[in-house]
Coordinates of C-alpha atoms and ligand atoms in Angstrom, one line a residue:
M26 CA 129.4 135.9 55.4
V27 CA 132.0 138.2 56.9
T28 CA 131.1 139.7 60.2
I29 CA 134.5 140.8 61.5
S30 CA 136.9 141.7 58.8
R31 CA 136.8 145.3 57.7
T32 CA 140.0 145.4 55.7
A33 CA 141.2 142.5 53.8
W34 CA 144.0 141.8 51.3
S35 CA 143.6 139.0 48.8
A36 CA 146.1 136.7 47.3
R37 CA 143.8 136.3 44.3
G38 CA 145.1 139.0 42.1
T39 CA 142.5 141.3 40.6
P40 CA 139.6 141.9 43.0
P41 CA 136.2 140.9 41.6
R42 CA 134.0 143.6 40.3
G43 CA 131.3 145.0 42.6
S44 CA 131.0 147.3 45.5
P45 CA 133.8 147.5 48.1
E46 CA 131.5 145.6 50.5
S47 CA 130.9 142.7 48.1
W48 CA 134.6 142.7 47.3
E49 CA 135.5 142.3 50.9
T50 CA 133.0 139.5 51.4
T51 CA 134.2 137.6 48.3
V52 CA 137.8 137.9 49.4
S53 CA 137.3 136.8 52.9
D54 CA 135.0 133.9 52.0
A55 CA 137.7 132.6 49.7
A56 CA 140.5 132.9 52.2
R57 CA 142.1 129.7 53.5
V58 CA 144.5 131.5 55.9
G59 CA 143.6 134.3 58.2
I60 CA 146.4 136.7 59.2
V61 CA 145.6 138.8 62.2
M62 CA 147.6 141.1 64.3
G63 CA 147.2 143.3 67.3
S64 CA 147.8 146.6 65.6
D65 CA 148.6 148.1 62.2
S66 CA 152.0 148.7 63.6
D67 CA 152.6 144.9 63.3
W68 CA 151.8 144.9 59.6
P69 CA 155.4 145.8 58.4
V70 CA 156.5 142.5 60.1
M71 CA 153.4 140.5 59.3
Q72 CA 153.2 141.3 55.6
A73 CA 156.0 138.8 55.0
A74 CA 153.5 136.1 55.9
A75 CA 151.1 137.4 53.3
E76 CA 153.9 137.6 50.7
A77 CA 154.8 133.9 51.3
L78 CA 151.2 132.9 50.9
R79 CA 150.9 135.0 47.7
E80 CA 154.0 133.1 46.3
F81 CA 152.0 129.9 46.6
D82 CA 148.7 131.4 45.4
V83 CA 147.1 130.7 48.8
A84 CA 144.1 132.9 49.3
H85 CA 144.3 134.8 52.6
E86 CA 142.9 137.7 54.5
A87 CA 144.5 140.1 56.9
D88 CA 143.2 142.4 59.6
V89 CA 143.7 143.9 63.0
V90 CA 142.0 141.9 65.7
S91 CA 143.4 143.1 69.0
A92 CA 143.0 140.8 72.0
H93 CA 143.2 143.7 74.5
R94 CA 141.5 146.5 72.7
M95 CA 138.7 144.6 70.9
P96 CA 138.3 141.3 72.9
E97 CA 134.8 140.5 71.9
E98 CA 135.6 140.8 68.2
M99 CA 138.8 138.8 68.7
L100 CA 136.8 136.0 70.3
A101 CA 134.2 136.2 67.5
Y102 CA 136.9 136.0 64.9
G103 CA 138.4 132.9 66.5
K104 CA 135.1 131.2 67.0
Q105 CA 133.9 131.9 63.5
A106 CA 137.2 131.1 61.7
A107 CA 136.6 127.4 61.0
G108 CA 133.0 128.0 60.0
R109 CA 134.1 130.7 57.5
G110 CA 136.3 128.2 55.7
L111 CA 139.7 129.2 57.1
S112 CA 142.1 126.3 57.7
V113 CA 145.0 128.1 59.4
I114 CA 145.3 131.3 61.5
I115 CA 148.5 133.2 61.7
A116 CA 148.4 135.7 64.6
G117 CA 151.1 138.3 65.3
A118 CA 151.4 140.5 68.3
G119 CA 154.0 142.4 70.3
G120 CA 154.6 143.0 74.0
A121 CA 152.0 141.2 76.1
A122 CA 151.2 139.2 73.0
H123 CA 148.0 137.3 74.0
L124 CA 146.3 137.2 70.6
P125 CA 147.6 133.9 69.3
G126 CA 146.9 132.0 72.5
M127 CA 143.5 133.4 73.0
L128 CA 142.6 132.5 69.4
A129 CA 143.9 129.0 69.9
A130 CA 141.7 128.8 73.0
V131 CA 138.5 129.3 70.9
T132 CA 139.3 127.6 67.6
P133 CA 140.1 124.0 66.6
L134 CA 142.2 125.3 63.7
P135 CA 146.0 125.4 63.9
V136 CA 147.3 128.7 65.1
I137 CA 150.8 130.0 64.2
G138 CA 152.1 132.8 66.5
V139 CA 154.5 135.5 65.3
P140 CA 156.3 137.4 68.1
V141 CA 156.5 140.9 66.8
P142 CA 159.5 142.8 68.2
L143 CA 158.8 146.2 69.8
R144 CA 161.2 148.9 70.6
T145 CA 161.8 147.6 74.1
L146 CA 162.9 144.1 75.2
D147 CA 163.8 143.1 71.6
G148 CA 160.7 140.9 71.1
M149 CA 161.7 138.5 73.9
D150 CA 158.5 139.6 75.7
S151 CA 156.4 138.8 72.7
L152 CA 158.2 135.5 72.2
L153 CA 157.7 134.3 75.8
S154 CA 154.1 135.6 75.8
I155 CA 153.3 133.4 72.7
V156 CA 155.4 130.4 73.2
Q157 CA 154.6 129.5 76.8
M158 CA 151.2 128.0 76.2
P159 CA 149.6 125.6 78.7
A160 CA 149.2 121.9 77.8
G161 CA 146.3 121.2 75.6
V162 CA 146.3 124.6 73.8
P163 CA 149.1 124.6 71.3
V164 CA 150.4 127.6 69.3
A165 CA 153.1 126.9 66.8
T166 CA 155.5 129.8 67.5
V167 CA 158.0 131.0 64.9
A168 CA 161.0 133.1 65.5
I169 CA 160.8 136.8 66.6
G170 CA 159.8 138.6 63.5
G171 CA 159.5 135.3 61.6
A172 CA 156.4 136.1 59.7
R173 CA 157.7 134.6 56.5
N174 CA 158.2 131.2 58.1
A175 CA 154.7 131.5 59.5
G176 CA 153.4 131.9 56.0
L177 CA 155.5 129.0 54.8
L178 CA 154.3 126.8 57.7
A179 CA 150.7 127.6 56.8
V180 CA 151.4 126.5 53.3
R181 CA 152.9 123.2 54.6
I182 CA 149.9 122.6 56.8
L183 CA 147.6 123.0 53.8
A184 CA 149.9 121.0 51.6
A185 CA 149.6 118.0 53.8
S186 CA 146.2 117.3 52.2
D187 CA 146.8 119.1 48.9
P188 CA 149.1 117.2 46.6
A189 CA 149.5 120.1 44.1
L190 CA 150.5 122.5 46.8
R191 CA 152.9 119.9 48.3
A192 CA 154.6 119.6 44.9
R193 CA 155.0 123.4 44.8
M194 CA 156.5 123.2 48.3
E195 CA 158.9 120.6 47.1
E196 CA 159.9 122.8 44.2
F197 CA 160.5 125.7 46.6
Q198 CA 162.7 123.5 48.8
A199 CA 164.7 122.4 45.8
S200 CA 165.2 126.1 45.0
L201 CA 166.4 126.8 48.5
K202 CA 168.9 124.0 48.1
E203 CA 170.2 125.5 44.9
S204 CA 170.7 128.9 46.4
A205 CA 172.5 127.4 49.4
Q206 CA 174.8 125.5 47.0
A207 CA 175.5 128.7 45.1
K208 CA 176.5 130.3 48.4
G209 CA 178.9 127.4 49.0
D210 CA 180.4 128.0 45.6
V211 CA 181.1 131.6 46.6
V212 CA 182.7 130.5 49.9
R213 CA 184.8 127.8 48.4
R214 CA 186.0 130.1 45.6
E215 CA 187.0 132.8 48.1
A216 CA 188.6 130.2 50.4
G217 CA 190.5 128.6 47.5
G218 CA 189.3 125.2 48.4
G219 CA 187.4 122.4 46.8
R220 CA 184.3 120.5 47.7
V221 CA 184.1 119.3 51.3
G222 CA 182.7 115.8 50.7
F223 CA 179.1 116.1 49.6
Ligands
RP5_308 C1 150.3 144.9 70.7 O1 150.7 146.2 71.0 C2 150.2 145.0 69.2 O2 150.3 143.7 68.7 C3 151.5 145.8 68.8 O3 152.6 144.9 68.6 C4 151.7 146.6 70.1 C5 151.7 148.1 69.9 O4 150.5 148.4 69.3 P1 150.2 150.0 68.9 O5 150.4 150.8 70.1 O6 151.3 150.3 67.9 O7 148.8 150.0 68.3 O8 149.0 144.7 71.2

């Protein structure tokens, strides 16, 4: 049962038939990863997390759950996340970015924080707000604007107990290696040199 999410995006292709309300419930109940953010202005950054999850066919939901503007709903989201079947929360926020830490305070699930860069301070404020958690309440913080890595880290967390997903992550890593090697080919060709020993 969904009590918080009003707007959700699914990784599961075509939405099931039915009313918008039942679609939302179906999508959110199936989600394994919750992507939340302080404002819709964070979405252009945060959608990279959703894209990464989609690449691995990991069902997810996304919504605005502001720590400062809707604190009761934020706490309810965090408290209900595990019971709703989520396994990982990705939380992005900018400025005084308290959302990831506050969610980590009320859920036993792993929380990945994404510092969203705002116009001022280049995202350093967001980064420091998220990364400097007190002992006992961890938030796995990715780089400023690093939502794609947040999505990939969520996949790795799920893959630790999901052999099929782990195999897909290994394939992905092999493809990264191939593309890095292709970049080396370009540099060596332009530099007029040969292999450098590996
Ligand atoms: C933060 O304030 C949000 O996470 C967002 O990064 C920032 C600005 O929010 P808006 O004023 O664009 O709604 O809480």
